[in-house]
PDB file of C-alpha atoms in Angstrom:
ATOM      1  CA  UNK A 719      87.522 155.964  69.534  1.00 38.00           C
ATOM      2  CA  UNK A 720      86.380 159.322  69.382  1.00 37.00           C
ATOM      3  CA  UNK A 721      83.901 158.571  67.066  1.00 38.00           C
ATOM      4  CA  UNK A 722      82.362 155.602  69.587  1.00 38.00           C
ATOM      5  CA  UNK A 723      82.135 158.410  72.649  1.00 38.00           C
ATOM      6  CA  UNK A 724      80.314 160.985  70.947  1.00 37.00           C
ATOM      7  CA  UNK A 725      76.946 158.568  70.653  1.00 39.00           C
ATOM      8  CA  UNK A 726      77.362 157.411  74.008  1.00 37.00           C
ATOM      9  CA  UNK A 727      77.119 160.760  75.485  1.00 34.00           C
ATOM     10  CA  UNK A 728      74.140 160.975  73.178  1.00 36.00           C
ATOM     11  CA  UNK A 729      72.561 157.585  74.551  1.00 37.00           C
ATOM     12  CA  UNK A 730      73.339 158.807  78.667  1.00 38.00           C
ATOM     13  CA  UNK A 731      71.383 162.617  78.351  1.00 39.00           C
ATOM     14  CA  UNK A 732      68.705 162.022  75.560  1.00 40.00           C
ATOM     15  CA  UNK A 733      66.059 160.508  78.233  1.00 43.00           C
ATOM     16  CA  UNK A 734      66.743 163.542  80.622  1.00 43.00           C
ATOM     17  CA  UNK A 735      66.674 165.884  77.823  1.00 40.00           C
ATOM     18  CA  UNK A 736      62.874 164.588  76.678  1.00 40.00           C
ATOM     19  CA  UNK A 737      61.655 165.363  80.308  1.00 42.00           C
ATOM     20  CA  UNK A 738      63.221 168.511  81.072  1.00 41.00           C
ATOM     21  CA  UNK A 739      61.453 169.972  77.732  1.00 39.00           C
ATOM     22  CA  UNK A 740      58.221 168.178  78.898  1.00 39.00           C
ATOM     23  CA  UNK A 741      57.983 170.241  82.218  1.00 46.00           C
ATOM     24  CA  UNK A 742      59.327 173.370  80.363  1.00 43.00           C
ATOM     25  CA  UNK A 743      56.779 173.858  77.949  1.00 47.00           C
ATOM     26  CA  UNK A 744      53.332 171.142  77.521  1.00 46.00           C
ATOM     27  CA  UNK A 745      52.248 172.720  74.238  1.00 48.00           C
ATOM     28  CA  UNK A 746      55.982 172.077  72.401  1.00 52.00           C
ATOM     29  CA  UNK A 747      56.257 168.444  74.305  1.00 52.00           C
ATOM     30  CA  UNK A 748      55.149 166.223  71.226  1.00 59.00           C
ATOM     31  CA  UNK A 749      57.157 167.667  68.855  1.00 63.00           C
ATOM     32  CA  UNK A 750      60.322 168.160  71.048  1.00 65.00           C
ATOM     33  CA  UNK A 751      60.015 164.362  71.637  1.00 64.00           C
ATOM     34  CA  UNK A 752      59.709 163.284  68.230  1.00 68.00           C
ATOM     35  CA  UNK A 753      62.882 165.087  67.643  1.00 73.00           C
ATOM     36  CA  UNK A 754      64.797 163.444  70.810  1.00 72.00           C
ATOM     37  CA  UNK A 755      63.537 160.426  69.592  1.00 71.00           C
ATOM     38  CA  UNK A 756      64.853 160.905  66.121  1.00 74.00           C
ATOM     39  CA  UNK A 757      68.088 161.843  67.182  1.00 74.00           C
ATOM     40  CA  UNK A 758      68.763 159.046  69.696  1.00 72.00           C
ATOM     41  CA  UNK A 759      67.615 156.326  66.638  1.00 72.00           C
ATOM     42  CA  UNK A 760      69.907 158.393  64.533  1.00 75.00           C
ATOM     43  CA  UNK A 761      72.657 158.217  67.050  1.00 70.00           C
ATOM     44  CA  UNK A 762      72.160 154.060  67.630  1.00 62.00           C
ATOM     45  CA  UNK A 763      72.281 153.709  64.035  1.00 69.00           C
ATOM     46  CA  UNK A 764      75.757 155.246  64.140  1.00 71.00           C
ATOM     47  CA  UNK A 765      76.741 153.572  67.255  1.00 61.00           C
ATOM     48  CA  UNK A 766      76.036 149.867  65.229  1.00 64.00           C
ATOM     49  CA  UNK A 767      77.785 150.863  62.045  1.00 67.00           C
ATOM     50  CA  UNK A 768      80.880 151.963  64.147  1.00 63.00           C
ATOM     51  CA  UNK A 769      80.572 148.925  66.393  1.00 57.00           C
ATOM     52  CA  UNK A 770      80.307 146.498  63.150  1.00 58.00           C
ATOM     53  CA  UNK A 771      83.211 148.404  61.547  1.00 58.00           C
ATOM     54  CA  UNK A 772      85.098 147.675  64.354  1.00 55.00           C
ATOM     55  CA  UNK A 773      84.263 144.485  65.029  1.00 57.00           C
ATOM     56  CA  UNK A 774      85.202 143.607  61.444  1.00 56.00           C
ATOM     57  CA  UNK A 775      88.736 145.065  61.708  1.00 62.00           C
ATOM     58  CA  UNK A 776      89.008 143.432  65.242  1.00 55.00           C
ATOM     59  CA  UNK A 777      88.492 140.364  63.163  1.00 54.00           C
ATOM     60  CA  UNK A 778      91.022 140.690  60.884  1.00 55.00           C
ATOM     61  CA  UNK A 779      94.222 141.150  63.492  1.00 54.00           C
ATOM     62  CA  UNK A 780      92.529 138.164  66.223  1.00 50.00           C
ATOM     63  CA  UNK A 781      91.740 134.741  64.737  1.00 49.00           C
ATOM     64  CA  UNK A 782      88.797 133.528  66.430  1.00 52.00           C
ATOM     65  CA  UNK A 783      88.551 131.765  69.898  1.00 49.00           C
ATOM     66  CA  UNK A 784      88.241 127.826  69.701  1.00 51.00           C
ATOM     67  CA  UNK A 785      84.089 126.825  70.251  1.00 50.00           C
ATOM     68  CA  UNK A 786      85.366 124.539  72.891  1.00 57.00           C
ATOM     69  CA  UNK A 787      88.123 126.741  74.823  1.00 63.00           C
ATOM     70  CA  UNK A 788      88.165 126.134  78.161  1.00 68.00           C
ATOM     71  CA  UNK A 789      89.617 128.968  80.671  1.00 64.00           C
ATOM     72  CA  UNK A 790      90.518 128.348  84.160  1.00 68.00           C
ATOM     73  CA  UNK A 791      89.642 130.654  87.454  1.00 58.00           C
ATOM     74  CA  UNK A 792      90.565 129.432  90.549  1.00 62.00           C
ATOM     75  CA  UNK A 793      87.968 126.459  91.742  1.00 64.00           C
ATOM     76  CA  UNK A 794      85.810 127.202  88.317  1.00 66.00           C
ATOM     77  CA  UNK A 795      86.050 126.020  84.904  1.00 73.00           C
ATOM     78  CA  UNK A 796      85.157 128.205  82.078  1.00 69.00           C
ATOM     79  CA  UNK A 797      84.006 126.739  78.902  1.00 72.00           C
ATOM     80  CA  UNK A 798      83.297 128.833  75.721  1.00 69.00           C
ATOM     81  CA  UNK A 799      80.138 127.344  74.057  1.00 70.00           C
ATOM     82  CA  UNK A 800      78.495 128.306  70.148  1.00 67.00           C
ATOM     83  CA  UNK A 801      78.739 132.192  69.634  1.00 65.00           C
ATOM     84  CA  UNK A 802      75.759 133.964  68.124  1.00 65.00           C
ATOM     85  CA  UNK A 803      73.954 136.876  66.873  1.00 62.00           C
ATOM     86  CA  UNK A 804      72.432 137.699  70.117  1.00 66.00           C
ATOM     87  CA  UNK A 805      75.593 137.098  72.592  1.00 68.00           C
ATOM     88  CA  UNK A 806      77.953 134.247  73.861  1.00 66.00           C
ATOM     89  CA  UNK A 807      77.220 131.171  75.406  1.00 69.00           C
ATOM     90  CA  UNK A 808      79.179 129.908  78.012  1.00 66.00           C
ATOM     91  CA  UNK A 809      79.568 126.536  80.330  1.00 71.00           C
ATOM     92  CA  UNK A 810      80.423 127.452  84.301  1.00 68.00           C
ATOM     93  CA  UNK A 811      81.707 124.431  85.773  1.00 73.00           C
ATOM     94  CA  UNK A 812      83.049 123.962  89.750  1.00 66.00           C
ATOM     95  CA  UNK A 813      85.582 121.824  90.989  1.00 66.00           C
ATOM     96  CA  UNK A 814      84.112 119.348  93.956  1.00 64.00           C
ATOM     97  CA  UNK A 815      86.000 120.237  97.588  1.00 58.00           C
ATOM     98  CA  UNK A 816      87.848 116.845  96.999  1.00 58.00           C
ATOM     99  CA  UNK A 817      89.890 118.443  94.118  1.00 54.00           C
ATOM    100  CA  UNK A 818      90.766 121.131  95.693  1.00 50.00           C
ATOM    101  CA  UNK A 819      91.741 119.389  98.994  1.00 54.00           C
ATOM    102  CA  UNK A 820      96.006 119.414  98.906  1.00 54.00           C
ATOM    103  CA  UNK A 821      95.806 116.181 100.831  1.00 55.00           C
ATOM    104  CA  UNK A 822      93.714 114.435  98.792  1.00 52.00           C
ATOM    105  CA  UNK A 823      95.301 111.151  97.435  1.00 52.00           C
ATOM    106  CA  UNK A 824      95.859 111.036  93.816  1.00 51.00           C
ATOM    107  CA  UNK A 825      95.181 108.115  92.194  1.00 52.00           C
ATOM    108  CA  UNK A 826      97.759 106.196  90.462  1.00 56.00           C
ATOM    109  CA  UNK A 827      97.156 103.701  87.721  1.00 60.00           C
ATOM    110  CA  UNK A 828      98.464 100.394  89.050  1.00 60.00           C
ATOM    111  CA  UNK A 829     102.101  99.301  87.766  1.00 60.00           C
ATOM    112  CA  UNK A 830     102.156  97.717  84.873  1.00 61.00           C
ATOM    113  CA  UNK A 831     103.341  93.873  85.157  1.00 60.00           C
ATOM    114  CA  UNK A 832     105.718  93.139  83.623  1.00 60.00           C
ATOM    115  CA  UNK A 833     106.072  89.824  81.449  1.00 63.00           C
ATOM    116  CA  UNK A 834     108.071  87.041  83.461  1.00 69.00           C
ATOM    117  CA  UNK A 835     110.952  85.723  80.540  1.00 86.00           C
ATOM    118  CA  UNK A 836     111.482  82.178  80.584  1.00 89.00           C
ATOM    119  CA  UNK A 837     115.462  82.774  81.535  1.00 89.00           C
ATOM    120  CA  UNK A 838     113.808  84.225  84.873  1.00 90.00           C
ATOM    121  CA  UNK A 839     111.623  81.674  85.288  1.00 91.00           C
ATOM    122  CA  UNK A 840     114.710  79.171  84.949  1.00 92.00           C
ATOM    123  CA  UNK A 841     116.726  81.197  87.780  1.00 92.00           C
ATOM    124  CA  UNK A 842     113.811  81.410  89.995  1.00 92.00           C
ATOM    125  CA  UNK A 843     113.362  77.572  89.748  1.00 94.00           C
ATOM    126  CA  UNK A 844     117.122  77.547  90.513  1.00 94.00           C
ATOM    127  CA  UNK A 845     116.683  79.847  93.205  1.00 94.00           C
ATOM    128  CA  UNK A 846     113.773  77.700  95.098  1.00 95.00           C
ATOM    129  CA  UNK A 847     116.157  74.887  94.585  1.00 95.00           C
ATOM    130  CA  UNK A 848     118.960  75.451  96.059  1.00 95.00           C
ATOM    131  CA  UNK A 849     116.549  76.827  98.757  1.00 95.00           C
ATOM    132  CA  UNK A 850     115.400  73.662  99.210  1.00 95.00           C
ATOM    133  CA  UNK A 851     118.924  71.786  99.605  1.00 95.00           C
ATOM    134  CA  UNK A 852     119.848  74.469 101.790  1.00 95.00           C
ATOM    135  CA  UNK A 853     117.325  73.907 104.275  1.00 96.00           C
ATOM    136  CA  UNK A 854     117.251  69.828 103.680  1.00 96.00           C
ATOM    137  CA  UNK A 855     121.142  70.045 104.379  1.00 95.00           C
ATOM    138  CA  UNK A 856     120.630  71.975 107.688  1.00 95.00           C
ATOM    139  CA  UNK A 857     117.590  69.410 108.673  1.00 96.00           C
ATOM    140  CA  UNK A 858     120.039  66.470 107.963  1.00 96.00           C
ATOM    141  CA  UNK A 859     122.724  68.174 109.800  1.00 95.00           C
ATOM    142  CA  UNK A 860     120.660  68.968 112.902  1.00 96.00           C
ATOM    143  CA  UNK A 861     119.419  65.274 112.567  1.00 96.00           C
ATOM    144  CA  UNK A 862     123.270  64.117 112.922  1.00 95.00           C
ATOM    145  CA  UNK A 863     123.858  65.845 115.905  1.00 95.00           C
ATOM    146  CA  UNK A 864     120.767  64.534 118.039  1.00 95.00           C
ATOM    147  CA  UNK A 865     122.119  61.204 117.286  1.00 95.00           C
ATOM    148  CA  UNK A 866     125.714  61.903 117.992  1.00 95.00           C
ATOM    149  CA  UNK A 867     123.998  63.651 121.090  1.00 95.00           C
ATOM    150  CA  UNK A 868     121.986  60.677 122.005  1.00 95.00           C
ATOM    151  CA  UNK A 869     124.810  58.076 121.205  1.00 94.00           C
ATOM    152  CA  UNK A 870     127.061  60.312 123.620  1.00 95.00           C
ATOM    153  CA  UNK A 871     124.529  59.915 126.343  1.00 95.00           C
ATOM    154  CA  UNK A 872     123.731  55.830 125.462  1.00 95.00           C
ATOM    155  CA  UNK A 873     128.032  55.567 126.356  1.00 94.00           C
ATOM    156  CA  UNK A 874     128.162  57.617 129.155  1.00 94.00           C
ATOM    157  CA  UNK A 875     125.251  56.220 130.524  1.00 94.00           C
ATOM    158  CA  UNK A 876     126.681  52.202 129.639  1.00 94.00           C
ATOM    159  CA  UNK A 877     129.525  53.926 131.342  1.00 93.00           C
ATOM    160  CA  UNK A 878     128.422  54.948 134.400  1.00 93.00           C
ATOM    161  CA  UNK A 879     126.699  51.552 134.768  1.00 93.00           C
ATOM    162  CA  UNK A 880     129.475  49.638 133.852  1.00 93.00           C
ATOM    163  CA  UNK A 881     131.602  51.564 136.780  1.00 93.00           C
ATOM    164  CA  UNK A 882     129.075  50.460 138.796  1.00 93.00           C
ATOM    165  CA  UNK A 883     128.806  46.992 138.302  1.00 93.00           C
ATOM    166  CA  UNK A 884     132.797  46.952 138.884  1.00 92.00           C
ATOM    167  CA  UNK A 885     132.473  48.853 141.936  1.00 93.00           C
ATOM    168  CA  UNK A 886     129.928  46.471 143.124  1.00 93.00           C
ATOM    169  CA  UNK A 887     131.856  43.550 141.964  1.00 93.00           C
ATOM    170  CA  UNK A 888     134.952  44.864 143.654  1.00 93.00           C
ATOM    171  CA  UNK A 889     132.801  45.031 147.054  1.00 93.00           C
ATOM    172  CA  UNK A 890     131.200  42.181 146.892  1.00 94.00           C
ATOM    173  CA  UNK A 891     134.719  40.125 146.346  1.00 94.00           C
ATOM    174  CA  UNK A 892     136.642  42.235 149.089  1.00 94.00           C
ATOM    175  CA  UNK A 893     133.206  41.229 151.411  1.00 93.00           C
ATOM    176  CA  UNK A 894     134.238  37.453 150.478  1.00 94.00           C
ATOM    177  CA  UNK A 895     137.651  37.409 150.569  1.00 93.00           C
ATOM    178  CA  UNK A 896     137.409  39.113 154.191  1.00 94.00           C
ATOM    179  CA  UNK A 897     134.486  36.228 155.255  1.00 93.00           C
ATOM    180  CA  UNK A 898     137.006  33.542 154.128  1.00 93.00           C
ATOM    181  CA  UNK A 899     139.837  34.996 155.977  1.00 94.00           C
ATOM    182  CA  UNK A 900     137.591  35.566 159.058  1.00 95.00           C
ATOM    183  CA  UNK A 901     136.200  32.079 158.931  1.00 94.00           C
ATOM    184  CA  UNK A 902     140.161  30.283 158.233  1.00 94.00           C
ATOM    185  CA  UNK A 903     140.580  32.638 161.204  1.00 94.00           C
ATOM    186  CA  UNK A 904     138.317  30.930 163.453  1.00 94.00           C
ATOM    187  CA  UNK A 905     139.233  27.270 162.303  1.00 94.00           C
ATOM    188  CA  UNK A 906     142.590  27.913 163.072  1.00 94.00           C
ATOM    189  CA  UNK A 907     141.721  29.317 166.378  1.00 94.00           C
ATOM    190  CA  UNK A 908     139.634  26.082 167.218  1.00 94.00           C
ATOM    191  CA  UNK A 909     142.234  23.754 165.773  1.00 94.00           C
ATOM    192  CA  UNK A 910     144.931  25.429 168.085  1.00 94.00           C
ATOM    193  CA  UNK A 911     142.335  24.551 171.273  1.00 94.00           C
ATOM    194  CA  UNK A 912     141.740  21.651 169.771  1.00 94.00           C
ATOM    195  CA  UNK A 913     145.403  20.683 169.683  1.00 93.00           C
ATOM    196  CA  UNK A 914     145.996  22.360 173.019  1.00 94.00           C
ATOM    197  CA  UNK A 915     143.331  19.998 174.594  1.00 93.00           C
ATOM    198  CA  UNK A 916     144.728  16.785 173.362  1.00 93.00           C
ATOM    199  CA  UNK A 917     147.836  17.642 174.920  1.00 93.00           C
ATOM    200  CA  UNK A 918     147.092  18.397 177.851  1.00 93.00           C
ATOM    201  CA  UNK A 919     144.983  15.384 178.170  1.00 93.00           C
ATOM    202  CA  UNK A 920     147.966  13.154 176.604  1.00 92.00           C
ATOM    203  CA  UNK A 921     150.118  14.932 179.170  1.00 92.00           C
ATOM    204  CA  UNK A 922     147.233  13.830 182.196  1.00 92.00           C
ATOM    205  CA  UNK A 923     147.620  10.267 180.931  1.00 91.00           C
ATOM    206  CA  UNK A 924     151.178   9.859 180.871  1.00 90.00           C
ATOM    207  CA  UNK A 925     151.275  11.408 184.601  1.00 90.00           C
ATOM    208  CA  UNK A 926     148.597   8.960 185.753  1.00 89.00           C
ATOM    209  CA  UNK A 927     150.317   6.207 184.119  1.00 88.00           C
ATOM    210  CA  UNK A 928     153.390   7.091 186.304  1.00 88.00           C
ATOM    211  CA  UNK A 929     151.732   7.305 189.052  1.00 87.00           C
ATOM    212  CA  UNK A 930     150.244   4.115 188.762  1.00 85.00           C
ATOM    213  CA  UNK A 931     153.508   2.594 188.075  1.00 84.00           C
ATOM    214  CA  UNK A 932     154.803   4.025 190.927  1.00 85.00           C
ATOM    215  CA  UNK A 933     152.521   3.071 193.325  1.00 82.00           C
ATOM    216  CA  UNK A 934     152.458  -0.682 192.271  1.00 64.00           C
TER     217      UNK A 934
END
């Protein structure tokens, strides 16, 4: 490394040196810049064969990058292109704001369906029917009890109207039986008048028969 620095000091005060012994002296300018001139192309020469030297034995302990590495920095993407004599050539790219959002959605491939087996087609089929009886039993069942409901209702209701008929019947025949009564009542009554009269007027002829019989 020693050997790299001493050029490089070289390189930074040759173009001030060239100057400084142009305002010294005009007359000795040419030749003093033919000599700076001389010594800095002397000093670059140097400066390559070091550099290649190096480069070489840099070579030998570092294998060689890929052509197509990629390096990451933050939101940029750094790709390493084809490397040449005159320098490297590299590929900047930058990540969109939606990548770098943390609340952007990432998009998952769809689940994979998976292949129905014919045993679980079989149980499903079971499954659906036995669904089926199930819900035919519980229509059949709800169907039996709106007709015991309804039959319930037809007796009570034949019932009810059965009571009433009897009650009516039962009226109706006490109603008679009280008219009959009522009218064997009132025969009775005139019979007795009826009887009542004839004696009396039985008892009117007898006393005018003994009148008569007295007075004659």
């Amino acid at each position: 490394m020693a050997l790299l620095g001493t050029p490089a000091v070289a390189l930074q005060h040759s173009p001030t040196a060239a100057p400084a012994a142009a305002r010294a002296s005009p007359a000795s300018a040419a030749p003093a810049a033919a000599s700076t001139m001389a010594s800095t192309m002397s000093a670059y020469k140097e400066k390559m064969k070091e550099l290649s030297v190096l480069s070489l034995i840099c070579s030998c302990f570092y294998s060689q990058p890929h052509p197509n590495t990629i390096y990451q920095y933050g939101d940029m993407e750094v790709k390493q292109l084809d490397k040449r004599a005159s320098g490297q050539s590299f590929e900047v790219i930058l990540k969109s704001p939606s990548d770098l959002s943390p609340e952007s959605p990432v998009l998952s491939s769809p689940p994979k369906r998976k292949d129905t087996s014919l045993e679980e087609l079989q149980k499903r089929l079971e499954a659906a029917e036995e669904r089926r009886k199930t819900q035919e039993a519980q229509v059949l069942k709800q169907l039996a009890e709106r007709r015991e409901h309804e039959r319930e209702v037809l007796h009570k209701a034949l019932e009810e109207n059965n009571n009433f008929s009897r009650l009516a019947e039962e009226k109706l025949n006490y109603k008679m039986e009280l008219s009959k009564e009522i009218r064997e009542a009132h025969l009775a009554a005139l019979r007795e008048r009826l009887r009542e009269k004839e004696l009396h007027a039985a008892e009117v002829r007898r006393n005018k028969e003994q009148r008569e019989e007295m007075s004659g």
